[in-house]
Amino acid sequence: MKIASWNVNSLNVRLPHLQQWLQDFAPDVVALQETKLEDSKFPDAALAELGYRSVFCGQKTYNGVALISRLPFTSECVTAIPGFDDPQKRVLAATISAPGSQDPAQAIRIVDLYVVNGEAVGSEKFEYKLRWLAAVREWLREEMRQHPNLVVLGDFNIAPDDRDVHDPKRWREKILCSTPERESLRGLLDLGLHDSFRLHNEDGGHFSWWDYRLAAFQRGWGLRIDLVLVSEALRARCVAAGIDTAPRERERPSDHTPVWVELA
DNA sequence: ATGGTTGACGTTCAA
C-alpha cells in the first residue's frame, strides 16, 4: 500500500501532472497541499475517472488541502485544528479502510498538513507558524490516542536536520531550518511518530522542494521539507520510503515533488 | 550584486 504527499502549487495548473503521476506511480492514497481551489471547483470527477475518491478543504487563491484514495473513506473528515481559530485551510484528516479488510482496527488514519511557511525568522508569520504547530501537536496527541495506525504527512516547511539542506551554512537559522522550527517538529515526533524516509535512508542530499528561482532544481539546491510521519504501529509495516523527482523534471512543474511510503 | 520565479479574481502578495 503506497501513501504519498505532494504540494502541487495550484491543482488547477497541475491537474494533468497529477493525473499522469497517478497512472505512473499508482499510489493508493495521496495527500495534496496548496490546491488553491474552492471546494466547488475541485476536480473530483476527473480523479474519479482514474479510480480515486476525493475529500477536500480549500479556499480561493491560497492554501487548500485534499486527500484522494483508491480505498474508501470510513469517516467524516476533519477540516480544522480543534480549538484553534484559523481561516486558512491547511489541515485535513480522514480514515481509510485497509485493503481487503472492513476491520476498524485495521483502518488507517491519515492527517494531511500544509504547515505555515513562516516567511522569515522572527516575523509575524513566523510566530503564527510556531503557534500553529503547537496547536497541531495537541490535536495529534489526541489523534494518536484514538488511531494507532496513524500517518501524518504533508508540506512541513521544515527541514528536519542539516542532511536535508543542500547548503547548511547558507541556510543556518534561516526560515525552514531554524532551531525553533526544528524543535517544533521534534515536538511532533516525540508524540511517537517516525520520519519514514529516515527509516530507510540515512544519507543527505535527498530533497523534495527546490525554489523556482536561480534554476535551483538544475543546480541541486533543494531542501527536504515534505515528510511522511508514521506511528509506532505502522513503523513495523513501513517497507520502503522515498522521493519521486520525476514530476519536478516536467515542464511547468510544482516547486515540490511527491514523497511516499510503502506499507506492507 | 541582498540577486530571481511562479501562481492568482494580479498593478501586489505569498511562497
PDB file of C-alpha atoms (C1' of nucleotides) in Angstrom:
ATOM      1  CA  MET A   1       0.000   0.000   0.000  1.00  0.00           C
ATOM      2  CA  LYS A   2       1.564   3.270  -1.178  1.00  0.00           C
ATOM      3  CA  ILE A   3       0.765   6.567   0.528  1.00  0.00           C
ATOM      4  CA  ALA A   4       2.163   9.822  -0.865  1.00  0.00           C
ATOM      5  CA  SER A   5       2.198  13.565  -0.299  1.00  0.00           C
ATOM      6  CA  TRP A   6       2.551  16.304  -2.908  1.00  0.00           C
ATOM      7  CA  ASN A   7       2.368  20.080  -2.698  1.00  0.00           C
ATOM      8  CA  VAL A   8       1.021  20.761  -6.196  1.00  0.00           C
ATOM      9  CA  ASN A   9       1.085  24.595  -6.039  1.00  0.00           C
ATOM     10  CA  SER A  10      -2.296  25.067  -7.754  1.00  0.00           C
ATOM     11  CA  LEU A  11      -4.230  21.925  -8.652  1.00  0.00           C
ATOM     12  CA  ASN A  12      -5.834  23.901 -11.461  1.00  0.00           C
ATOM     13  CA  VAL A  13      -2.443  24.173 -13.196  1.00  0.00           C
ATOM     14  CA  ARG A  14      -1.100  20.794 -12.051  1.00  0.00           C
ATOM     15  CA  LEU A  15      -4.095  18.507 -12.687  1.00  0.00           C
ATOM     16  CA  PRO A  16      -2.514  16.973 -15.836  1.00  0.00           C
ATOM     17  CA  HIS A  17       0.680  16.310 -13.865  1.00  0.00           C
ATOM     18  CA  LEU A  18      -1.288  14.680 -11.071  1.00  0.00           C
ATOM     19  CA  GLN A  19      -3.289  12.527 -13.481  1.00  0.00           C
ATOM     20  CA  GLN A  20      -0.111  11.348 -15.198  1.00  0.00           C
ATOM     21  CA  TRP A  21       1.612  10.647 -11.894  1.00  0.00           C
ATOM     22  CA  LEU A  22      -1.339   8.653 -10.548  1.00  0.00           C
ATOM     23  CA  GLN A  23      -1.055   6.409 -13.594  1.00  0.00           C
ATOM     24  CA  ASP A  24       2.751   6.152 -13.449  1.00  0.00           C
ATOM     25  CA  PHE A  25       3.182   5.650  -9.709  1.00  0.00           C
ATOM     26  CA  ALA A  26      -0.202   4.091  -8.800  1.00  0.00           C
ATOM     27  CA  PRO A  27      -0.377   5.341  -5.189  1.00  0.00           C
ATOM     28  CA  ASP A  28      -3.299   4.186  -3.052  1.00  0.00           C
ATOM     29  CA  VAL A  29      -3.619   7.458  -1.150  1.00  0.00           C
ATOM     30  CA  VAL A  30      -2.258  10.927  -1.959  1.00  0.00           C
ATOM     31  CA  ALA A  31      -2.320  13.964   0.315  1.00  0.00           C
ATOM     32  CA  LEU A  32      -2.255  17.223  -1.636  1.00  0.00           C
ATOM     33  CA  GLN A  33      -1.357  20.727  -0.460  1.00  0.00           C
ATOM     34  CA  GLU A  34      -1.725  24.180  -1.988  1.00  0.00           C
ATOM     35  CA  THR A  35      -4.645  23.158  -4.172  1.00  0.00           C
ATOM     36  CA  LYS A  36      -5.682  26.859  -4.237  1.00  0.00           C
ATOM     37  CA  LEU A  37      -9.216  25.808  -5.155  1.00  0.00           C
ATOM     38  CA  GLU A  38     -12.602  26.461  -3.626  1.00  0.00           C
ATOM     39  CA  ASP A  39     -14.422  23.213  -2.880  1.00  0.00           C
ATOM     40  CA  SER A  40     -16.932  23.854  -5.701  1.00  0.00           C
ATOM     41  CA  LYS A  41     -14.011  23.884  -8.172  1.00  0.00           C
ATOM     42  CA  PHE A  42     -12.311  20.679  -7.010  1.00  0.00           C
ATOM     43  CA  PRO A  43     -11.809  18.223  -9.932  1.00  0.00           C
ATOM     44  CA  ASP A  44     -13.291  15.206  -8.117  1.00  0.00           C
ATOM     45  CA  ALA A  45     -14.990  13.862 -11.272  1.00  0.00           C
ATOM     46  CA  ALA A  46     -11.712  13.830 -13.227  1.00  0.00           C
ATOM     47  CA  LEU A  47      -9.994  11.963 -10.395  1.00  0.00           C
ATOM     48  CA  ALA A  48     -12.900   9.521 -10.048  1.00  0.00           C
ATOM     49  CA  GLU A  49     -12.292   8.510 -13.678  1.00  0.00           C
ATOM     50  CA  LEU A  50      -8.895   7.237 -12.515  1.00  0.00           C
ATOM     51  CA  GLY A  51     -10.454   5.360  -9.604  1.00  0.00           C
ATOM     52  CA  TYR A  52      -9.806   7.869  -6.820  1.00  0.00           C
ATOM     53  CA  ARG A  53     -12.295   9.189  -4.296  1.00  0.00           C
ATOM     54  CA  SER A  54     -11.628  12.739  -3.060  1.00  0.00           C
ATOM     55  CA  VAL A  55     -12.138  14.736   0.099  1.00  0.00           C
ATOM     56  CA  PHE A  56     -11.007  18.333   0.143  1.00  0.00           C
ATOM     57  CA  CYS A  57     -10.917  21.551   2.104  1.00  0.00           C
ATOM     58  CA  GLY A  58      -9.929  24.570   0.066  1.00  0.00           C
ATOM     59  CA  GLN A  59     -10.173  28.286  -0.475  1.00  0.00           C
ATOM     60  CA  LYS A  60      -9.592  30.714  -3.298  1.00  0.00           C
ATOM     61  CA  THR A  61      -6.000  31.710  -4.208  1.00  0.00           C
ATOM     62  CA  TYR A  62      -4.183  30.379  -1.143  1.00  0.00           C
ATOM     63  CA  ASN A  63      -3.671  27.147   0.815  1.00  0.00           C
ATOM     64  CA  GLY A  64      -6.110  24.244   0.359  1.00  0.00           C
ATOM     65  CA  VAL A  65      -5.624  20.533   1.121  1.00  0.00           C
ATOM     66  CA  ALA A  66      -7.126  17.320  -0.239  1.00  0.00           C
ATOM     67  CA  LEU A  67      -6.926  13.552   0.153  1.00  0.00           C
ATOM     68  CA  ILE A  68      -7.508  11.250  -2.777  1.00  0.00           C
ATOM     69  CA  SER A  69      -7.785   7.487  -2.299  1.00  0.00           C
ATOM     70  CA  ARG A  70      -8.468   4.260  -4.179  1.00  0.00           C
ATOM     71  CA  LEU A  71      -9.715   2.830  -0.868  1.00  0.00           C
ATOM     72  CA  PRO A  72     -12.952   4.009   0.750  1.00  0.00           C
ATOM     73  CA  PHE A  73     -13.032   6.662   3.447  1.00  0.00           C
ATOM     74  CA  THR A  74     -14.745   5.321   6.561  1.00  0.00           C
ATOM     75  CA  SER A  75     -15.357   8.543   8.467  1.00  0.00           C
ATOM     76  CA  GLU A  76     -16.292  12.157   8.062  1.00  0.00           C
ATOM     77  CA  CYS A  77     -13.178  14.215   7.561  1.00  0.00           C
ATOM     78  CA  VAL A  78     -11.829  16.791   9.998  1.00  0.00           C
ATOM     79  CA  THR A  79     -11.073  20.114   8.268  1.00  0.00           C
ATOM     80  CA  ALA A  80      -9.709  22.291  11.076  1.00  0.00           C
ATOM     81  CA  ILE A  81      -7.449  22.048  14.100  1.00  0.00           C
ATOM     82  CA  PRO A  82      -9.860  21.590  17.037  1.00  0.00           C
ATOM     83  CA  GLY A  83      -9.959  24.665  19.263  1.00  0.00           C
ATOM     84  CA  PHE A  84      -7.663  26.723  17.020  1.00  0.00           C
ATOM     85  CA  ASP A  85      -9.379  29.579  15.222  1.00  0.00           C
ATOM     86  CA  ASP A  86      -7.826  29.812  11.752  1.00  0.00           C
ATOM     87  CA  PRO A  87      -9.388  30.951   8.458  1.00  0.00           C
ATOM     88  CA  GLN A  88      -6.572  29.289   6.458  1.00  0.00           C
ATOM     89  CA  LYS A  89      -7.381  25.862   5.044  1.00  0.00           C
ATOM     90  CA  ARG A  90      -4.313  23.842   5.956  1.00  0.00           C
ATOM     91  CA  VAL A  91      -5.411  20.561   7.545  1.00  0.00           C
ATOM     92  CA  LEU A  92      -7.496  17.556   6.579  1.00  0.00           C
ATOM     93  CA  ALA A  93      -7.876  14.258   8.407  1.00  0.00           C
ATOM     94  CA  ALA A  94      -9.781  11.149   7.348  1.00  0.00           C
ATOM     95  CA  THR A  95      -9.805   7.399   7.962  1.00  0.00           C
ATOM     96  CA  ILE A  96      -9.482   4.818   5.212  1.00  0.00           C
ATOM     97  CA  SER A  97     -10.211   1.103   5.408  1.00  0.00           C
ATOM     98  CA  ALA A  98      -7.276  -1.245   4.917  1.00  0.00           C
ATOM     99  CA  PRO A  99      -7.137  -3.067   1.575  1.00  0.00           C
ATOM    100  CA  GLY A 100      -9.381  -6.125   1.709  1.00  0.00           C
ATOM    101  CA  SER A 101     -10.497  -5.517   5.284  1.00  0.00           C
ATOM    102  CA  GLN A 102     -13.554  -3.996   6.932  1.00  0.00           C
ATOM    103  CA  ASP A 103     -11.993  -4.374  10.390  1.00  0.00           C
ATOM    104  CA  PRO A 104     -11.967  -0.932  12.054  1.00  0.00           C
ATOM    105  CA  ALA A 105      -8.812  -1.901  13.961  1.00  0.00           C
ATOM    106  CA  GLN A 106      -7.007  -2.246  10.611  1.00  0.00           C
ATOM    107  CA  ALA A 107      -8.136   1.155   9.354  1.00  0.00           C
ATOM    108  CA  ILE A 108      -5.514   3.826   8.741  1.00  0.00           C
ATOM    109  CA  ARG A 109      -5.886   7.399   9.922  1.00  0.00           C
ATOM    110  CA  ILE A 110      -4.412   9.991   7.566  1.00  0.00           C
ATOM    111  CA  VAL A 111      -3.648  13.565   8.645  1.00  0.00           C
ATOM    112  CA  ASP A 112      -2.686  15.929   5.802  1.00  0.00           C
ATOM    113  CA  LEU A 113      -0.841  19.093   6.889  1.00  0.00           C
ATOM    114  CA  TYR A 114       0.123  22.204   4.971  1.00  0.00           C
ATOM    115  CA  VAL A 115       2.362  23.787   7.597  1.00  0.00           C
ATOM    116  CA  VAL A 116       2.639  27.584   7.643  1.00  0.00           C
ATOM    117  CA  ASN A 117       5.673  28.792   5.658  1.00  0.00           C
ATOM    118  CA  GLY A 118       6.643  31.493   8.155  1.00  0.00           C
ATOM    119  CA  GLU A 119       8.292  33.940   5.703  1.00  0.00           C
ATOM    120  CA  ALA A 120      11.302  34.877   7.881  1.00  0.00           C
ATOM    121  CA  VAL A 121      12.551  34.019  11.370  1.00  0.00           C
ATOM    122  CA  GLY A 122      11.116  36.497  13.861  1.00  0.00           C
ATOM    123  CA  SER A 123       8.342  37.791  11.569  1.00  0.00           C
ATOM    124  CA  GLU A 124       4.647  37.845  12.449  1.00  0.00           C
ATOM    125  CA  LYS A 125       4.102  34.869  10.143  1.00  0.00           C
ATOM    126  CA  PHE A 126       6.906  33.035  11.928  1.00  0.00           C
ATOM    127  CA  GLU A 127       5.111  33.468  15.257  1.00  0.00           C
ATOM    128  CA  TYR A 128       1.914  32.206  13.606  1.00  0.00           C
ATOM    129  CA  LYS A 129       3.852  29.164  12.343  1.00  0.00           C
ATOM    130  CA  LEU A 130       5.035  28.281  15.851  1.00  0.00           C
ATOM    131  CA  ARG A 131       1.562  28.822  17.377  1.00  0.00           C
ATOM    132  CA  TRP A 132       0.014  26.736  14.596  1.00  0.00           C
ATOM    133  CA  LEU A 133       2.492  23.895  15.180  1.00  0.00           C
ATOM    134  CA  ALA A 134       1.824  23.960  18.922  1.00  0.00           C
ATOM    135  CA  ALA A 135      -1.912  23.607  18.248  1.00  0.00           C
ATOM    136  CA  VAL A 136      -1.288  20.771  15.789  1.00  0.00           C
ATOM    137  CA  ARG A 137       0.763  18.990  18.445  1.00  0.00           C
ATOM    138  CA  GLU A 138      -2.139  18.972  20.892  1.00  0.00           C
ATOM    139  CA  TRP A 139      -4.504  17.785  18.179  1.00  0.00           C
ATOM    140  CA  LEU A 140      -2.143  14.971  17.111  1.00  0.00           C
ATOM    141  CA  ARG A 141      -1.739  13.847  20.706  1.00  0.00           C
ATOM    142  CA  GLU A 142      -5.490  13.110  20.681  1.00  0.00           C
ATOM    143  CA  GLU A 143      -5.411  11.581  17.177  1.00  0.00           C
ATOM    144  CA  MET A 144      -2.652   9.173  18.309  1.00  0.00           C
ATOM    145  CA  ARG A 145      -4.735   8.108  21.269  1.00  0.00           C
ATOM    146  CA  GLN A 146      -7.672   7.237  19.021  1.00  0.00           C
ATOM    147  CA  HIS A 147      -5.812   5.852  15.995  1.00  0.00           C
ATOM    148  CA  PRO A 148      -2.817   3.530  16.477  1.00  0.00           C
ATOM    149  CA  ASN A 149      -2.381   3.303  12.701  1.00  0.00           C
ATOM    150  CA  LEU A 150      -1.611   6.953  12.058  1.00  0.00           C
ATOM    151  CA  VAL A 151       0.104   8.653   9.112  1.00  0.00           C
ATOM    152  CA  VAL A 152       0.829  12.395   9.376  1.00  0.00           C
ATOM    153  CA  LEU A 153       2.115  13.771   6.100  1.00  0.00           C
ATOM    154  CA  GLY A 154       2.379  16.903   4.056  1.00  0.00           C
ATOM    155  CA  ASP A 155       4.411  20.023   3.388  1.00  0.00           C
ATOM    156  CA  PHE A 156       6.008  20.657   6.797  1.00  0.00           C
ATOM    157  CA  ASN A 157       8.005  23.679   5.623  1.00  0.00           C
ATOM    158  CA  ILE A 158      10.779  22.474   7.980  1.00  0.00           C
ATOM    159  CA  ALA A 159      13.972  20.638   7.011  1.00  0.00           C
ATOM    160  CA  PRO A 160      14.454  18.206   9.939  1.00  0.00           C
ATOM    161  CA  ASP A 161      18.261  18.464  10.072  1.00  0.00           C
ATOM    162  CA  ASP A 162      21.267  19.620   8.061  1.00  0.00           C
ATOM    163  CA  ARG A 163      21.331  16.436   5.959  1.00  0.00           C
ATOM    164  CA  ASP A 164      18.081  17.744   4.492  1.00  0.00           C
ATOM    165  CA  VAL A 165      19.634  21.013   3.286  1.00  0.00           C
ATOM    166  CA  HIS A 166      21.826  21.433   0.186  1.00  0.00           C
ATOM    167  CA  ASP A 167      23.944  24.146   1.828  1.00  0.00           C
ATOM    168  CA  PRO A 168      23.526  24.152   5.632  1.00  0.00           C
ATOM    169  CA  LYS A 169      25.841  27.142   6.104  1.00  0.00           C
ATOM    170  CA  ARG A 170      23.808  29.300   3.769  1.00  0.00           C
ATOM    171  CA  TRP A 171      20.554  28.189   5.453  1.00  0.00           C
ATOM    172  CA  ARG A 172      21.784  28.296   9.054  1.00  0.00           C
ATOM    173  CA  GLU A 173      18.965  29.638  11.319  1.00  0.00           C
ATOM    174  CA  LYS A 174      17.054  30.757   8.225  1.00  0.00           C
ATOM    175  CA  ILE A 175      13.359  30.085   7.683  1.00  0.00           C
ATOM    176  CA  LEU A 176      12.610  26.355   7.128  1.00  0.00           C
ATOM    177  CA  CYS A 177      15.830  25.455   9.017  1.00  0.00           C
ATOM    178  CA  SER A 178      15.816  27.437  12.282  1.00  0.00           C
ATOM    179  CA  THR A 179      16.154  25.895  15.728  1.00  0.00           C
ATOM    180  CA  PRO A 180      12.636  26.891  16.921  1.00  0.00           C
ATOM    181  CA  GLU A 181      11.084  25.280  13.843  1.00  0.00           C
ATOM    182  CA  ARG A 182      13.144  22.118  14.235  1.00  0.00           C
ATOM    183  CA  GLU A 183      12.195  21.954  17.914  1.00  0.00           C
ATOM    184  CA  SER A 184       8.521  22.247  16.949  1.00  0.00           C
ATOM    185  CA  LEU A 185       8.933  19.341  14.535  1.00  0.00           C
ATOM    186  CA  ARG A 186      10.738  17.396  17.253  1.00  0.00           C
ATOM    187  CA  GLY A 187       7.692  18.013  19.456  1.00  0.00           C
ATOM    188  CA  LEU A 188       5.510  16.229  16.898  1.00  0.00           C
ATOM    189  CA  LEU A 189       7.945  13.314  16.529  1.00  0.00           C
ATOM    190  CA  ASP A 190       8.159  12.991  20.326  1.00  0.00           C
ATOM    191  CA  LEU A 191       4.468  12.087  20.385  1.00  0.00           C
ATOM    192  CA  GLY A 192       5.576   8.761  18.889  1.00  0.00           C
ATOM    193  CA  LEU A 193       5.921   9.468  15.174  1.00  0.00           C
ATOM    194  CA  HIS A 194       8.795   8.485  12.881  1.00  0.00           C
ATOM    195  CA  ASP A 195      10.153  10.201   9.779  1.00  0.00           C
ATOM    196  CA  SER A 196       9.595   7.313   7.348  1.00  0.00           C
ATOM    197  CA  PHE A 197      12.308   8.500   4.947  1.00  0.00           C
ATOM    198  CA  ARG A 198      14.924   8.156   7.694  1.00  0.00           C
ATOM    199  CA  LEU A 199      13.854   4.566   8.432  1.00  0.00           C
ATOM    200  CA  HIS A 200      15.355   3.658   5.057  1.00  0.00           C
ATOM    201  CA  ASN A 201      17.850   6.386   4.128  1.00  0.00           C
ATOM    202  CA  GLU A 202      20.488   7.831   6.440  1.00  0.00           C
ATOM    203  CA  ASP A 203      22.388   9.957   3.955  1.00  0.00           C
ATOM    204  CA  GLY A 204      21.911  13.569   2.967  1.00  0.00           C
ATOM    205  CA  GLY A 205      21.293  15.115  -0.416  1.00  0.00           C
ATOM    206  CA  HIS A 206      17.691  13.963  -0.868  1.00  0.00           C
ATOM    207  CA  PHE A 207      15.290  16.837  -1.387  1.00  0.00           C
ATOM    208  CA  SER A 208      11.581  17.409  -2.035  1.00  0.00           C
ATOM    209  CA  TRP A 209      11.492  21.159  -2.783  1.00  0.00           C
ATOM    210  CA  TRP A 210      13.598  23.454  -4.954  1.00  0.00           C
ATOM    211  CA  ASP A 211      12.989  27.194  -5.287  1.00  0.00           C
ATOM    212  CA  TYR A 212      11.759  28.274  -8.715  1.00  0.00           C
ATOM    213  CA  ARG A 213      14.428  30.970  -8.733  1.00  0.00           C
ATOM    214  CA  LEU A 214      18.061  30.706  -9.825  1.00  0.00           C
ATOM    215  CA  ALA A 215      17.461  27.350 -11.547  1.00  0.00           C
ATOM    216  CA  ALA A 216      17.679  25.753  -8.092  1.00  0.00           C
ATOM    217  CA  PHE A 217      16.479  22.330  -9.249  1.00  0.00           C
ATOM    218  CA  GLN A 218      19.050  22.087 -12.026  1.00  0.00           C
ATOM    219  CA  ARG A 219      21.766  23.104  -9.536  1.00  0.00           C
ATOM    220  CA  GLY A 220      20.621  20.661  -6.851  1.00  0.00           C
ATOM    221  CA  TRP A 221      19.816  23.474  -4.416  1.00  0.00           C
ATOM    222  CA  GLY A 222      16.995  21.736  -2.571  1.00  0.00           C
ATOM    223  CA  LEU A 223      15.544  21.048   0.858  1.00  0.00           C
ATOM    224  CA  ARG A 224      13.665  18.027   2.214  1.00  0.00           C
ATOM    225  CA  ILE A 225      10.623  19.708   3.760  1.00  0.00           C
ATOM    226  CA  ASP A 226       7.853  17.290   2.672  1.00  0.00           C
ATOM    227  CA  LEU A 227       7.552  14.425   5.132  1.00  0.00           C
ATOM    228  CA  VAL A 228       5.577  11.250   5.807  1.00  0.00           C
ATOM    229  CA  LEU A 229       5.477  10.506   9.531  1.00  0.00           C
ATOM    230  CA  VAL A 230       4.237   7.110  10.743  1.00  0.00           C
ATOM    231  CA  SER A 231       3.129   5.916  14.158  1.00  0.00           C
ATOM    232  CA  GLU A 232       4.919   3.141  16.036  1.00  0.00           C
ATOM    233  CA  ALA A 233       2.408   0.523  14.864  1.00  0.00           C
ATOM    234  CA  LEU A 234       2.982   1.467  11.216  1.00  0.00           C
ATOM    235  CA  ARG A 235       6.747   1.741  11.590  1.00  0.00           C
ATOM    236  CA  ALA A 236       6.997  -2.059  11.575  1.00  0.00           C
ATOM    237  CA  ARG A 237       4.987  -2.194   8.346  1.00  0.00           C
ATOM    238  CA  CYS A 238       6.980   0.524   6.579  1.00  0.00           C
ATOM    239  CA  VAL A 239       8.935  -1.433   3.941  1.00  0.00           C
ATOM    240  CA  ALA A 240      10.089   1.465   1.761  1.00  0.00           C
ATOM    241  CA  ALA A 241      10.066   5.259   1.594  1.00  0.00           C
ATOM    242  CA  GLY A 242      11.314   7.708  -0.981  1.00  0.00           C
ATOM    243  CA  ILE A 243      11.039  10.801  -3.103  1.00  0.00           C
ATOM    244  CA  ASP A 244       9.985  10.716  -6.757  1.00  0.00           C
ATOM    245  CA  THR A 245      11.722  13.572  -8.569  1.00  0.00           C
ATOM    246  CA  ALA A 246      10.193  12.707 -11.951  1.00  0.00           C
ATOM    247  CA  PRO A 247       7.322  15.244 -11.699  1.00  0.00           C
ATOM    248  CA  ARG A 248       9.826  18.021 -10.855  1.00  0.00           C
ATOM    249  CA  GLU A 249      11.603  17.320 -14.170  1.00  0.00           C
ATOM    250  CA  ARG A 250       8.495  18.081 -16.195  1.00  0.00           C
ATOM    251  CA  GLU A 251       7.607  21.265 -17.973  1.00  0.00           C
ATOM    252  CA  ARG A 252       5.918  23.867 -15.745  1.00  0.00           C
ATOM    253  CA  PRO A 253       6.302  21.786 -12.564  1.00  0.00           C
ATOM    254  CA  SER A 254       5.278  22.414  -8.998  1.00  0.00           C
ATOM    255  CA  ASP A 255       8.242  23.565  -6.914  1.00  0.00           C
ATOM    256  CA  HIS A 256       7.664  20.423  -4.771  1.00  0.00           C
ATOM    257  CA  THR A 257       7.870  16.792  -5.845  1.00  0.00           C
ATOM    258  CA  PRO A 258       5.983  13.797  -4.356  1.00  0.00           C
ATOM    259  CA  VAL A 259       7.251  11.914  -1.309  1.00  0.00           C
ATOM    260  CA  TRP A 260       5.928   8.457  -0.480  1.00  0.00           C
ATOM    261  CA  VAL A 261       5.897   5.476   1.847  1.00  0.00           C
ATOM    262  CA  GLU A 262       5.018   1.835   1.221  1.00  0.00           C
ATOM    263  CA  LEU A 263       3.285  -0.147   3.962  1.00  0.00           C
ATOM    264  CA  ALA A 264       3.245  -3.967   3.992  1.00  0.00           C
TER     265      ALA A 264
ATOM    266  C1'  DA B   1      25.010  42.277  -6.992  1.00  0.00           C
ATOM    267  C1'  DT B   2      20.639  41.014  -0.740  1.00  0.00           C
ATOM    268  C1'  DG B   3      20.067  38.743  -6.679  1.00  0.00           C
ATOM    269  C1'  DG B   4      15.281  35.575  -9.057  1.00  0.00           C
ATOM    270  C1'  DT B   5      10.307  32.670 -10.411  1.00  0.00           C
ATOM    271  C1'  DT B   6       5.678  31.072 -10.151  1.00  0.00           C
ATOM    272  C1'  DG B   7       0.581  31.434  -9.312  1.00  0.00           C
ATOM    273  C1'  DA B   8      -3.578  34.078  -8.556  1.00  0.00           C
ATOM    274  C1'  DC B   9     -10.434  37.371  -9.031  1.00  0.00           C
ATOM    275  C1'  DG B  10      -2.538  40.489 -10.440  1.00  0.00           C
ATOM    276  C1'  DT B  11      -0.961  46.547 -10.840  1.00  0.00           C
ATOM    277  C1'  DT B  12       0.705  43.015  -5.188  1.00  0.00           C
ATOM    278  C1'  DC B  13       1.082  39.115  -2.082  1.00  0.00           C
ATOM    279  C1'  DA B  14       2.548  34.585  -0.765  1.00  0.00           C
ATOM    280  C1'  DA B  15       5.681  31.161  -1.386  1.00  0.00           C
TER     281       DA B  15
END
